[in-house]
Tab-separated table of C-alpha atoms in Angstrom:
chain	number	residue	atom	x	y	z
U	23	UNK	CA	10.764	-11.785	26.444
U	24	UNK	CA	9.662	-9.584	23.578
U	25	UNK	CA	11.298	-6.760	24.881
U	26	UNK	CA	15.076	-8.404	24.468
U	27	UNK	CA	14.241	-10.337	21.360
U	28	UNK	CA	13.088	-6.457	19.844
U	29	UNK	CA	16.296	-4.953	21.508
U	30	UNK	CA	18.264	-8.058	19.535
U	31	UNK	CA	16.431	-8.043	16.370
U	32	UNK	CA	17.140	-4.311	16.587
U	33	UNK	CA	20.902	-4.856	17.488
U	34	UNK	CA	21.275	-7.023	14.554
U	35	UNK	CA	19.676	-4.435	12.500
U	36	UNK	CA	21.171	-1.477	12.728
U	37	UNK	CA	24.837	-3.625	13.330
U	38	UNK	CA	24.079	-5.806	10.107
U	39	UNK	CA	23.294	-2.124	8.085
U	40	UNK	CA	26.836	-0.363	9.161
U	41	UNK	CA	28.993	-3.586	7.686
U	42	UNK	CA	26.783	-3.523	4.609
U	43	UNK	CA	27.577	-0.691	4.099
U	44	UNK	CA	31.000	-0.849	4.646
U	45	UNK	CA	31.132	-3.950	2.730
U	46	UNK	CA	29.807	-2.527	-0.353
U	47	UNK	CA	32.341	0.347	-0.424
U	48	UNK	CA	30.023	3.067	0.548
U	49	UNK	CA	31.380	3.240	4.520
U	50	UNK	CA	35.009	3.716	4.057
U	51	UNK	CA	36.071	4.381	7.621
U	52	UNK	CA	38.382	6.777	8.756
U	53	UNK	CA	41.560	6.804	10.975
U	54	UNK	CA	39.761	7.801	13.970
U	55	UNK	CA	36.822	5.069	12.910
U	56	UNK	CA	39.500	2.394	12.712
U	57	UNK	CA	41.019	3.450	15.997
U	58	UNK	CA	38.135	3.135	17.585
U	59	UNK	CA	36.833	-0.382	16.582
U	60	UNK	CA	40.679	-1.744	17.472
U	61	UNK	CA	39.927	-0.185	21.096
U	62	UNK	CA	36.529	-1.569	21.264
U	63	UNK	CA	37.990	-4.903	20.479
U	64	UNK	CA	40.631	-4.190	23.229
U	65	UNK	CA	38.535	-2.912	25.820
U	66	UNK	CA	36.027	-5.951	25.342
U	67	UNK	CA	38.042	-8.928	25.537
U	68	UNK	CA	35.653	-11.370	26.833
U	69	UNK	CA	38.649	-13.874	28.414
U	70	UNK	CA	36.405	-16.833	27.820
U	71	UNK	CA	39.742	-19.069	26.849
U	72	UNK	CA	38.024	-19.954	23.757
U	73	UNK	CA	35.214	-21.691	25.123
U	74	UNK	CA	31.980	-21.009	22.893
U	75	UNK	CA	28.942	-18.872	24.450
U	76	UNK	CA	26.495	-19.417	26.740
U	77	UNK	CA	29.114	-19.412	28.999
U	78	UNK	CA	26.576	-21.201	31.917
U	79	UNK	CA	29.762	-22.474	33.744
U	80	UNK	CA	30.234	-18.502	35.238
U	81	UNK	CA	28.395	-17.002	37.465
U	82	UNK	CA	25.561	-14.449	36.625
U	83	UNK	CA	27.688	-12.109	38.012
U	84	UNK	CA	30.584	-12.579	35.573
U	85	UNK	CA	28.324	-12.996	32.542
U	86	UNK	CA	25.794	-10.494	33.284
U	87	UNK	CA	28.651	-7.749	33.928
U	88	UNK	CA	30.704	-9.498	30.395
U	89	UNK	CA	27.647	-7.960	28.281
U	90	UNK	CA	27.128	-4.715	30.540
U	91	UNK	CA	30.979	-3.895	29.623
U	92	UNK	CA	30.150	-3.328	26.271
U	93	UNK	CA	27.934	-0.315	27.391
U	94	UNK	CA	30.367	1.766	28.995
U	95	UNK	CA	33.175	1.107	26.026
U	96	UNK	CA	30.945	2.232	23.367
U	97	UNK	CA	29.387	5.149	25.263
U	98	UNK	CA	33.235	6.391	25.568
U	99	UNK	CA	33.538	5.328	21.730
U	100	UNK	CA	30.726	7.619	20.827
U	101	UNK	CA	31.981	10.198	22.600
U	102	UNK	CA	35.172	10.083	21.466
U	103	UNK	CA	34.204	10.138	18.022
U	104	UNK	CA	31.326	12.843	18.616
U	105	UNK	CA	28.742	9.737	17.445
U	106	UNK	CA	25.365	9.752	18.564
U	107	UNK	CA	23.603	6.421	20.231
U	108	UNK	CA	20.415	5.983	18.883
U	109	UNK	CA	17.597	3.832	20.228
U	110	UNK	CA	16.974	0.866	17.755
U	111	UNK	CA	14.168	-0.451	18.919
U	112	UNK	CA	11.178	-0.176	16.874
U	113	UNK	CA	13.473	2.220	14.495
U	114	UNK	CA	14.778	1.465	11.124
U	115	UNK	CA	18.549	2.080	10.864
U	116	UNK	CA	18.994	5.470	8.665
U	117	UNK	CA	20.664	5.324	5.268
U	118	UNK	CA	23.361	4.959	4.521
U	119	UNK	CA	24.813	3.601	7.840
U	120	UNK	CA	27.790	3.984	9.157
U	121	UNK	CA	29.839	4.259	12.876
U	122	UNK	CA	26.753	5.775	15.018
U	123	UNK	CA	24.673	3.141	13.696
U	124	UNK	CA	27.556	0.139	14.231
U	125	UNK	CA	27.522	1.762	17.798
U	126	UNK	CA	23.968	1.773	18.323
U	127	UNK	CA	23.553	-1.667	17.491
U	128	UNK	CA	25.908	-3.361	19.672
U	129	UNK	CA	25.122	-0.762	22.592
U	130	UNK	CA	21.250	-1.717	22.925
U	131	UNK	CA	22.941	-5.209	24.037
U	132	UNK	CA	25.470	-3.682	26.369
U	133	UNK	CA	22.995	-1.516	27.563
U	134	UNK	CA	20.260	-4.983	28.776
U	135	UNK	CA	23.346	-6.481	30.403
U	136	UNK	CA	23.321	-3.022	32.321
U	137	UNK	CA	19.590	-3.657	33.153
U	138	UNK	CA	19.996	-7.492	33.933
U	139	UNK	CA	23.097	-6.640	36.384
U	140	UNK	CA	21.182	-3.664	38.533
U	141	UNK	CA	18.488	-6.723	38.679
U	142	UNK	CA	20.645	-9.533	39.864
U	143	UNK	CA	21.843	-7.104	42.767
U	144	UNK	CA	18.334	-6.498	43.525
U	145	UNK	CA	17.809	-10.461	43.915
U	146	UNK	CA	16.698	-11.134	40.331
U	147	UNK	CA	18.286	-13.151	38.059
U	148	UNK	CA	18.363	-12.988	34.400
U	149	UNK	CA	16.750	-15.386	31.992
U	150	UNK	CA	18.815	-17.948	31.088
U	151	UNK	CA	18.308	-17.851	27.281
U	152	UNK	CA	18.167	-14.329	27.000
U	153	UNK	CA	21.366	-13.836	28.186
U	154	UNK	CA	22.643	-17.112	25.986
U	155	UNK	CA	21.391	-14.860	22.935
U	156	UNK	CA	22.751	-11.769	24.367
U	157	UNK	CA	26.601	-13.814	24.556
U	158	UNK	CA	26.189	-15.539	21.498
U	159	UNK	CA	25.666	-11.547	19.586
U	160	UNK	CA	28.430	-10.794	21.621
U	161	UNK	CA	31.620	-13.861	21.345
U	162	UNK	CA	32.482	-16.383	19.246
U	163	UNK	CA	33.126	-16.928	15.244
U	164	UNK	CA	31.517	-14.108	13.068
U	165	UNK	CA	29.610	-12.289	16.048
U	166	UNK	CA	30.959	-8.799	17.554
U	167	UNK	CA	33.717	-10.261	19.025
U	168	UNK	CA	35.228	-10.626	15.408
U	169	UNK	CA	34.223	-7.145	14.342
U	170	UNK	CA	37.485	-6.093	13.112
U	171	UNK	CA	37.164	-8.811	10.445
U	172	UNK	CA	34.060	-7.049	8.787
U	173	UNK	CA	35.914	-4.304	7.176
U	174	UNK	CA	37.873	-4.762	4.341
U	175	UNK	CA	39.109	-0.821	3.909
């Protein structure tokens, strides 16, 4: 368990540095930038119908893949933009923060529902509140799902 609660404490982080920054007016993002998190939100459309997270009515197969989605968006995202993931475990978020970092953060939880899916189709499920934690980062009021509504620029 302490490796996912350091991946989400790390998430948090390094996603929690980027809209600071952003917030205070020293992250004013750019076209591109704004492009990018409008695709993000596009490409990650959970289609839970509104219903709040853990979403323990799907399968593991439909929730585990829901987080692992986020992984392959934002590694095209980075791309895209020429943005670097960065681990953020164990790391500090560098100053000031901006779209690599925003990346990074919500990509180390993509990036476990990768791991957690290769293990359910090896037999092994998930835990149950790891995964909870891992949807509730992800959907609902003021979580990623609402990123858009972090910027004011």
């Amino acid at each position: 368990m302490g490796d996912f609660a350091d991946r989400l404490d790390g998430a948090w982080s390094w996603w929690s540095a980027a809209i600071k920054e952003s917030q205070d007016g020293r992250w004013v993002r750019n076209a591109l930038e704004r492009q990018v998190i409008s695709d993000i939100t596009a490409a990650t459309n959970t289609l839970h119908g509104g219903r709040m997270a853990p979403f323990t009515e799907d399968s593991w197969h439909v929730r585990t893949g829901r987080i692992a989605n986020w992984a392959g968006v934002l590694r095209l995202a980075a791309q895209a933009g020429g943005w670097k993931l960065q681990p953020v475990v164990g790391h500090s978020p560098p100053h000031p923060a901006g779209m690599a970092e925003l990346l990074s953060g919500i990509y180390a939880i993509g990036e476990q529902g990768e791991m957690w899916l290769k293990e359910l189709v090896e037999g092994r499920p998930p835990p149950e509140d790891e995964v909870a934690r891992a949807e509730e980062f992800l959907t609902g009021p003021g979580t990623i799902e609402d990123l858009e509504l972090f910027f004011y620029d």
